[in-house]
């Protein structure tokens, strides 16, 4: 059970496919490790905002990290000292953060005497290993603690647990209204993409993907349909974002662009925070469930988000994301281009009365 009101999750599918014995064994194994290393006596239900905190995050996925640590936004402006220890691959994503002070990519870089307490995102085996080996004598608290299994809205969970652990006092309605993925960047990053921004309003789309089931391959159909709508000016200027795995798709889109649509590919050319700044200036972001989608949701730009049938949108999106979530009957390619175009047009129509977007 999730102990926080208003955090969406789906226990039934998990319980249907996973035995209670397996769940109990995982829980007992983690608790055994903590007991064996004499850590149970150091666990705290709450931490104080006056303490020097090292947040330990041991997962590697960019999208998960963006959601799981989103709740730190509640700590902004409180005068806290919070640093981050994460995997080296995540350091560039958080190195410009305005909540985390220092961002470490290896536990050997950390002087434990500089901290009063450890905050573990969850009690997974890598986190327990780091805690017991490098910070064995420091008190600690956990956000997700032993929670394992059922898919949940990680962003909402993060906000609710940070609110609880630091006794911030926000009610469930307030948290539901403000919860969204959170990132920050510095002026140099914002300035680095200024010359790449189109002169007229544009849409940013995310091409490619690591998971074939979450890689949309029908962009050319979508763009062809959008080109027929004269009242959707932003759809005539498209910037394609993504990593190297989206380059081939982007090249095909550029080569087959309708005569009245200009497409520019920036795939494989930008860091995540640079791509975020491009999205921050767009009228709309459109992309499938993945790291770039979650990064896009850290901006004020509305979006259309695509999900395969295993991932209900309500477990990935929040009200503050300002996103229309579309779910396929199978992989994301089962989402019809006409349905996607309809969502794009609705978002652009809602966007029209607003002022031009500014950098996040």
CSV table of C-alpha atoms in Angstrom, one decimal:
chain,number,residue,atom,x,y,z
A,1,UNK,CA,0.0,0.0,0.0
A,2,UNK,CA,1.1,3.6,-0.7
A,3,UNK,CA,0.8,5.6,2.5
A,4,UNK,CA,0.0,8.9,0.7
A,5,UNK,CA,-3.4,10.1,-0.4
A,6,UNK,CA,-3.6,11.1,-4.1
A,7,UNK,CA,-0.7,9.1,-5.4
A,8,UNK,CA,-2.0,7.0,-8.3
A,9,UNK,CA,-0.8,3.4,-8.5
A,10,UNK,CA,-2.0,0.0,-9.8
A,11,UNK,CA,-1.6,-2.8,-7.3
A,12,UNK,CA,-4.0,-5.3,-8.9
A,13,UNK,CA,-1.9,-6.2,-12.1
A,14,UNK,CA,1.2,-6.6,-10.0
A,15,UNK,CA,-0.5,-8.8,-7.4
A,16,UNK,CA,-2.0,-11.0,-10.2
A,17,UNK,CA,1.4,-11.7,-11.7
A,18,UNK,CA,3.6,-11.8,-8.5
A,19,UNK,CA,3.3,-14.2,-5.6
A,20,UNK,CA,3.0,-12.9,-2.1
A,21,UNK,CA,6.0,-15.1,-1.2
A,22,UNK,CA,8.2,-13.4,-3.7
A,23,UNK,CA,7.1,-10.0,-2.4
A,24,UNK,CA,7.8,-11.0,1.2
A,25,UNK,CA,11.2,-12.5,0.3
A,26,UNK,CA,12.4,-9.2,-1.3
A,27,UNK,CA,11.2,-7.2,1.7
A,28,UNK,CA,12.9,-9.5,4.2
A,29,UNK,CA,16.1,-9.7,2.2
A,30,UNK,CA,16.4,-5.9,2.3
A,31,UNK,CA,15.6,-5.7,6.0
A,32,UNK,CA,18.0,-8.5,6.7
A,33,UNK,CA,20.8,-6.5,5.0
A,34,UNK,CA,20.1,-3.4,6.9
A,35,UNK,CA,19.9,-5.3,10.2
A,36,UNK,CA,23.1,-7.2,9.5
A,37,UNK,CA,24.9,-4.0,9.0
A,38,UNK,CA,23.4,-2.4,12.1
A,39,UNK,CA,21.5,0.2,10.1
A,40,UNK,CA,18.0,-0.2,11.5
A,41,UNK,CA,18.8,1.8,14.6
A,42,UNK,CA,19.9,4.7,12.4
A,43,UNK,CA,16.7,5.0,10.3
A,44,UNK,CA,14.7,8.2,10.9
A,45,UNK,CA,11.1,8.8,9.9
A,46,UNK,CA,11.8,12.4,9.3
A,47,UNK,CA,14.8,14.7,8.6
A,48,UNK,CA,15.2,18.3,9.4
A,49,UNK,CA,15.7,21.1,6.9
A,50,UNK,CA,18.6,22.4,9.0
A,51,UNK,CA,20.6,19.2,8.4
A,52,UNK,CA,23.2,18.7,5.7
A,53,UNK,CA,21.7,16.1,3.5
A,54,UNK,CA,23.3,13.7,0.9
A,55,UNK,CA,20.6,12.3,-1.4
A,56,UNK,CA,21.6,8.9,-2.7
A,57,UNK,CA,20.1,7.8,-6.0
A,58,UNK,CA,21.3,4.4,-7.4
A,59,UNK,CA,19.1,3.9,-10.5
A,60,UNK,CA,20.3,4.7,-14.0
A,61,UNK,CA,17.3,5.6,-16.1
A,62,UNK,CA,17.0,9.3,-17.1
A,63,UNK,CA,13.2,9.3,-17.1
A,64,UNK,CA,13.0,7.5,-13.7
A,65,UNK,CA,15.5,9.9,-12.2
A,66,UNK,CA,13.6,12.9,-13.4
A,67,UNK,CA,10.4,11.7,-11.8
A,68,UNK,CA,11.8,10.0,-8.7
A,69,UNK,CA,13.7,13.2,-7.6
A,70,UNK,CA,11.1,15.7,-8.7
A,71,UNK,CA,9.9,16.3,-5.2
A,72,UNK,CA,13.1,18.2,-4.3
A,73,UNK,CA,11.3,21.2,-5.9
A,74,UNK,CA,9.6,21.5,-2.6
A,75,UNK,CA,12.9,22.2,-0.9
A,76,UNK,CA,13.8,25.1,-3.2
A,77,UNK,CA,14.2,28.4,-1.3
A,78,UNK,CA,14.3,26.7,2.1
A,79,UNK,CA,18.0,27.5,2.6
A,80,UNK,CA,18.8,23.8,2.8
A,81,UNK,CA,22.0,22.1,1.9
A,82,UNK,CA,21.2,19.1,-0.2
A,83,UNK,CA,23.8,17.3,-2.4
A,84,UNK,CA,23.3,14.4,-4.7
A,85,UNK,CA,25.2,11.1,-5.2
A,86,UNK,CA,24.1,9.4,-8.4
A,87,UNK,CA,25.6,7.3,-11.2
A,88,UNK,CA,28.1,9.1,-13.4
A,89,UNK,CA,25.7,9.0,-16.4
A,90,UNK,CA,23.2,11.1,-14.4
A,91,UNK,CA,25.6,13.8,-13.3
A,92,UNK,CA,25.2,16.0,-16.5
A,93,UNK,CA,21.4,15.9,-16.0
A,94,UNK,CA,21.6,17.4,-12.5
A,95,UNK,CA,24.9,19.3,-12.6
A,96,UNK,CA,23.1,22.6,-13.1
A,97,UNK,CA,20.5,22.1,-10.5
A,98,UNK,CA,19.2,24.9,-8.3
A,99,UNK,CA,18.3,22.6,-5.3
A,100,UNK,CA,21.3,20.2,-5.3
A,101,UNK,CA,24.5,22.0,-4.4
A,102,UNK,CA,27.2,19.4,-5.3
A,103,UNK,CA,26.5,16.5,-7.6
A,104,UNK,CA,28.8,13.5,-7.2
A,105,UNK,CA,29.2,10.6,-9.6
A,106,UNK,CA,31.0,8.2,-7.3
A,107,UNK,CA,30.8,7.6,-3.5
A,108,UNK,CA,34.6,7.8,-3.3
A,109,UNK,CA,34.2,11.5,-4.1
A,110,UNK,CA,32.2,12.2,-1.0
A,111,UNK,CA,33.5,13.2,2.4
A,112,UNK,CA,31.0,11.7,4.8
A,113,UNK,CA,31.9,14.1,7.6
A,114,UNK,CA,30.3,16.9,5.6
A,115,UNK,CA,26.8,15.5,6.1
A,116,UNK,CA,24.4,15.0,9.0
A,117,UNK,CA,22.1,12.5,7.3
A,118,UNK,CA,21.6,10.4,4.2
A,119,UNK,CA,18.4,10.4,2.1
A,120,UNK,CA,17.9,7.2,0.2
A,121,UNK,CA,15.4,7.3,-2.7
A,122,UNK,CA,14.6,3.7,-2.0
A,123,UNK,CA,15.9,0.7,-0.2
A,124,UNK,CA,17.2,-1.2,-3.3
A,125,UNK,CA,20.3,-3.3,-3.1
A,126,UNK,CA,22.7,-0.8,-4.7
A,127,UNK,CA,21.5,1.9,-2.3
A,128,UNK,CA,21.9,-0.3,0.7
A,129,UNK,CA,25.4,-1.3,-0.5
A,130,UNK,CA,26.4,2.4,-0.8
A,131,UNK,CA,24.9,3.2,2.6
A,132,UNK,CA,26.6,0.4,4.5
A,133,UNK,CA,29.9,0.7,2.8
A,134,UNK,CA,30.5,4.4,2.7
A,135,UNK,CA,28.1,6.0,5.2
A,136,UNK,CA,27.6,3.3,7.8
A,137,UNK,CA,27.5,5.7,10.8
A,138,UNK,CA,25.2,8.4,9.4
A,139,UNK,CA,21.4,8.4,10.2
A,140,UNK,CA,19.2,8.1,7.2
A,141,UNK,CA,15.6,8.3,5.9
A,142,UNK,CA,14.0,6.7,2.9
A,143,UNK,CA,11.5,8.1,0.4
A,144,UNK,CA,10.2,5.0,-1.3
A,145,UNK,CA,11.7,2.8,1.4
A,146,UNK,CA,10.8,-0.9,0.8
A,147,UNK,CA,8.0,-0.2,-1.7
A,148,UNK,CA,8.4,-2.7,-4.5
A,149,UNK,CA,6.3,-3.8,-7.4
A,150,UNK,CA,3.1,-2.0,-8.3
A,151,UNK,CA,3.5,0.6,-11.0
A,152,UNK,CA,2.9,4.1,-9.5
A,153,UNK,CA,3.1,7.7,-10.4
A,154,UNK,CA,6.7,8.3,-9.5
A,155,UNK,CA,6.4,12.1,-9.7
A,156,UNK,CA,3.4,12.3,-7.3
A,157,UNK,CA,5.1,9.7,-5.0
A,158,UNK,CA,8.3,11.8,-4.9
A,159,UNK,CA,6.4,15.0,-4.0
A,160,UNK,CA,4.4,13.3,-1.3
A,161,UNK,CA,7.3,11.5,0.3
A,162,UNK,CA,9.6,14.6,0.3
A,163,UNK,CA,6.7,16.5,1.9
A,164,UNK,CA,6.4,13.8,4.5
A,165,UNK,CA,10.1,13.2,5.3
A,166,UNK,CA,10.8,16.9,5.7
A,167,UNK,CA,7.5,17.6,7.5
A,168,UNK,CA,6.7,20.4,5.0
A,169,UNK,CA,2.9,20.4,5.7
A,170,UNK,CA,1.5,20.6,2.2
A,171,UNK,CA,-1.9,19.0,1.9
A,172,UNK,CA,-2.8,16.3,-0.8
A,173,UNK,CA,-4.7,18.8,-3.0
A,174,UNK,CA,-1.8,21.2,-3.1
A,175,UNK,CA,0.7,18.4,-3.9
A,176,UNK,CA,-1.6,17.1,-6.7
A,177,UNK,CA,-1.8,20.6,-8.3
A,178,UNK,CA,2.0,21.3,-8.3
A,179,UNK,CA,3.6,17.8,-8.8
A,180,UNK,CA,5.6,17.6,-12.0
A,181,UNK,CA,9.1,16.5,-13.1
A,182,UNK,CA,11.7,19.0,-12.1
A,183,UNK,CA,15.0,20.1,-13.7
A,184,UNK,CA,17.0,23.4,-13.9
A,185,UNK,CA,19.7,24.7,-16.1
A,186,UNK,CA,22.1,27.6,-16.0
A,187,UNK,CA,22.3,30.7,-18.3
A,188,UNK,CA,25.2,29.3,-20.3
A,189,UNK,CA,23.1,26.3,-21.3
A,190,UNK,CA,20.1,28.5,-22.3
A,191,UNK,CA,22.4,30.7,-24.3
A,192,UNK,CA,24.1,27.7,-26.1
A,193,UNK,CA,20.9,26.9,-28.0
A,194,UNK,CA,19.7,30.4,-28.8
A,195,UNK,CA,21.1,30.2,-32.3
A,196,UNK,CA,19.3,26.9,-33.0
A,197,UNK,CA,15.8,28.3,-32.3
A,198,UNK,CA,13.5,28.9,-35.3
A,199,UNK,CA,12.5,32.4,-35.9
A,200,UNK,CA,8.8,31.5,-36.0
A,201,UNK,CA,6.6,29.3,-33.6
A,202,UNK,CA,7.4,25.7,-33.8
A,203,UNK,CA,6.7,22.2,-32.5
A,204,UNK,CA,9.3,19.9,-31.0
A,205,UNK,CA,9.0,16.2,-31.5
A,206,UNK,CA,11.0,13.4,-30.0
A,207,UNK,CA,12.2,10.8,-32.6
A,208,UNK,CA,13.7,7.4,-31.9
A,209,UNK,CA,13.9,5.5,-28.6
A,210,UNK,CA,15.7,2.6,-26.9
A,211,UNK,CA,12.6,0.5,-26.6
A,212,UNK,CA,10.9,-0.5,-29.9
A,213,UNK,CA,7.5,-0.6,-28.2
A,214,UNK,CA,7.9,3.0,-27.2
A,215,UNK,CA,9.4,4.3,-30.5
A,216,UNK,CA,6.8,6.0,-32.7
A,217,UNK,CA,7.4,5.3,-36.4
A,218,UNK,CA,4.5,7.1,-38.0
A,219,UNK,CA,5.7,10.7,-37.8
A,220,UNK,CA,5.6,11.2,-41.6
A,221,UNK,CA,1.9,10.4,-41.6
A,222,UNK,CA,1.4,12.8,-38.7
A,223,UNK,CA,3.3,15.6,-40.4
A,224,UNK,CA,1.5,15.1,-43.7
A,225,UNK,CA,-1.9,15.4,-41.9
A,226,UNK,CA,-0.8,18.5,-40.0
A,227,UNK,CA,0.4,20.2,-43.2
A,228,UNK,CA,-3.2,20.4,-44.4
A,229,UNK,CA,-4.3,22.6,-41.5
A,230,UNK,CA,-3.7,26.3,-42.4
A,231,UNK,CA,-4.7,27.4,-38.9
A,232,UNK,CA,-1.9,25.4,-37.2
A,233,UNK,CA,1.0,27.7,-38.0
A,234,UNK,CA,3.4,26.1,-35.4
A,235,UNK,CA,2.9,22.7,-37.2
A,236,UNK,CA,4.7,24.2,-40.2
A,237,UNK,CA,7.9,24.5,-38.3
A,238,UNK,CA,9.2,21.3,-36.7
A,239,UNK,CA,12.3,20.6,-34.7
A,240,UNK,CA,13.2,17.0,-34.2
A,241,UNK,CA,15.0,16.1,-31.0
A,242,UNK,CA,16.4,12.8,-29.7
A,243,UNK,CA,19.6,10.9,-29.3
A,244,UNK,CA,21.6,9.1,-32.0
A,245,UNK,CA,18.9,6.4,-32.2
A,246,UNK,CA,16.5,8.9,-33.7
A,247,UNK,CA,18.9,10.2,-36.4
A,248,UNK,CA,17.7,7.9,-39.2
A,249,UNK,CA,14.0,8.7,-38.5
A,250,UNK,CA,14.8,12.4,-38.5
A,251,UNK,CA,16.7,12.3,-41.8
A,252,UNK,CA,13.7,10.5,-43.4
A,253,UNK,CA,11.4,13.2,-42.1
A,254,UNK,CA,13.5,16.0,-43.4
A,255,UNK,CA,13.8,14.3,-46.8
A,256,UNK,CA,10.1,13.7,-47.1
A,257,UNK,CA,8.8,17.0,-45.6
A,258,UNK,CA,5.7,18.5,-47.3
A,259,UNK,CA,6.4,21.6,-49.3
A,260,UNK,CA,4.8,23.9,-46.7
A,261,UNK,CA,6.6,22.4,-43.7
A,262,UNK,CA,10.1,23.1,-42.6
A,263,UNK,CA,11.8,20.4,-40.5
A,264,UNK,CA,15.1,20.6,-38.8
A,265,UNK,CA,16.9,17.7,-37.0
A,266,UNK,CA,18.9,18.2,-33.9
A,267,UNK,CA,19.0,14.5,-33.1
A,268,UNK,CA,22.3,13.4,-31.5
A,269,UNK,CA,23.6,17.0,-31.3
A,270,UNK,CA,22.3,18.1,-27.9
A,271,UNK,CA,22.7,17.2,-24.2
A,272,UNK,CA,19.5,16.6,-22.3
A,273,UNK,CA,19.5,20.1,-20.7
A,274,UNK,CA,20.0,21.7,-24.1
A,275,UNK,CA,17.1,19.7,-25.6
A,276,UNK,CA,15.1,20.9,-22.6
A,277,UNK,CA,15.8,24.5,-23.5
A,278,UNK,CA,14.6,23.9,-27.1
A,279,UNK,CA,11.4,22.4,-25.7
A,280,UNK,CA,11.0,25.4,-23.4
A,281,UNK,CA,10.7,27.7,-26.4
A,282,UNK,CA,8.4,25.5,-28.4
A,283,UNK,CA,4.6,25.9,-28.7
A,284,UNK,CA,4.2,22.2,-28.1
A,285,UNK,CA,6.2,19.0,-27.5
A,286,UNK,CA,5.1,15.7,-28.9
A,287,UNK,CA,6.8,12.4,-28.0
A,288,UNK,CA,6.6,8.9,-26.8
A,289,UNK,CA,7.1,7.8,-23.2
A,290,UNK,CA,10.8,8.0,-22.5
A,291,UNK,CA,13.5,10.2,-20.9
A,292,UNK,CA,13.1,13.1,-23.3
A,293,UNK,CA,9.3,13.2,-22.6
A,294,UNK,CA,9.9,13.5,-18.9
A,295,UNK,CA,12.6,16.1,-19.4
A,296,UNK,CA,10.1,18.1,-21.6
A,297,UNK,CA,7.6,18.0,-18.7
A,298,UNK,CA,10.0,20.0,-16.6
A,299,UNK,CA,9.3,23.0,-18.8
A,300,UNK,CA,6.1,25.1,-19.1
A,301,UNK,CA,5.5,23.8,-22.6
A,302,UNK,CA,2.3,21.7,-23.1
A,303,UNK,CA,2.6,18.3,-24.7
A,304,UNK,CA,1.1,15.3,-26.4
A,305,UNK,CA,2.5,12.1,-24.8
A,306,UNK,CA,2.3,8.7,-26.4
A,307,UNK,CA,2.1,5.5,-24.3
A,308,UNK,CA,2.0,1.8,-25.1
A,309,UNK,CA,-0.8,-0.3,-23.6
A,310,UNK,CA,1.2,-1.4,-20.6
A,311,UNK,CA,1.6,2.2,-19.3
A,312,UNK,CA,-1.6,4.1,-18.5
A,313,UNK,CA,-1.0,7.8,-18.9
A,314,UNK,CA,-2.2,8.6,-15.4
A,315,UNK,CA,0.8,6.8,-14.0
A,316,UNK,CA,3.3,9.0,-16.0
A,317,UNK,CA,1.6,12.3,-16.2
A,318,UNK,CA,0.3,14.9,-13.7
A,319,UNK,CA,-2.1,17.8,-13.9
A,320,UNK,CA,0.8,20.3,-14.0
A,321,UNK,CA,2.4,18.5,-17.0
A,322,UNK,CA,-0.3,20.1,-19.2
A,323,UNK,CA,-0.2,17.0,-21.4
A,324,UNK,CA,-2.7,15.0,-23.4
A,325,UNK,CA,-1.8,11.4,-22.9
A,326,UNK,CA,-2.7,8.9,-25.8
A,327,UNK,CA,-2.5,5.2,-25.1
A,328,UNK,CA,-2.2,2.5,-27.8
A,329,UNK,CA,-3.8,-0.9,-27.9
A,330,UNK,CA,-0.3,-2.4,-28.3
A,331,UNK,CA,3.0,-0.5,-28.9
A,332,UNK,CA,2.9,3.2,-29.5
A,333,UNK,CA,2.6,2.7,-33.3
A,334,UNK,CA,-1.0,1.5,-32.6
A,335,UNK,CA,-1.9,5.1,-31.9
A,336,UNK,CA,-3.5,6.4,-35.2
A,337,UNK,CA,-1.9,9.5,-36.7
A,338,UNK,CA,-5.3,11.1,-37.0
A,339,UNK,CA,-5.8,10.7,-33.2
A,340,UNK,CA,-2.4,12.2,-32.5
A,341,UNK,CA,-3.1,15.1,-34.9
A,342,UNK,CA,-6.4,15.8,-33.2
A,343,UNK,CA,-4.6,16.1,-29.8
A,344,UNK,CA,-1.9,18.4,-31.3
A,345,UNK,CA,-4.6,20.7,-32.8
A,346,UNK,CA,-6.4,20.8,-29.4
A,347,UNK,CA,-3.2,21.8,-27.6
A,348,UNK,CA,-2.3,24.4,-30.2
A,349,UNK,CA,-5.8,25.9,-30.0
A,350,UNK,CA,-5.6,26.1,-26.2
A,351,UNK,CA,-2.1,27.6,-26.6
A,352,UNK,CA,-3.1,30.4,-29.0
A,353,UNK,CA,-4.3,33.0,-26.5
A,354,UNK,CA,-1.2,32.7,-24.4
A,355,UNK,CA,1.9,34.7,-24.7
A,356,UNK,CA,4.9,33.3,-26.6
A,357,UNK,CA,6.8,30.7,-24.5
A,358,UNK,CA,9.9,31.7,-22.6
A,359,UNK,CA,12.9,29.7,-21.4
A,360,UNK,CA,12.3,27.7,-18.3
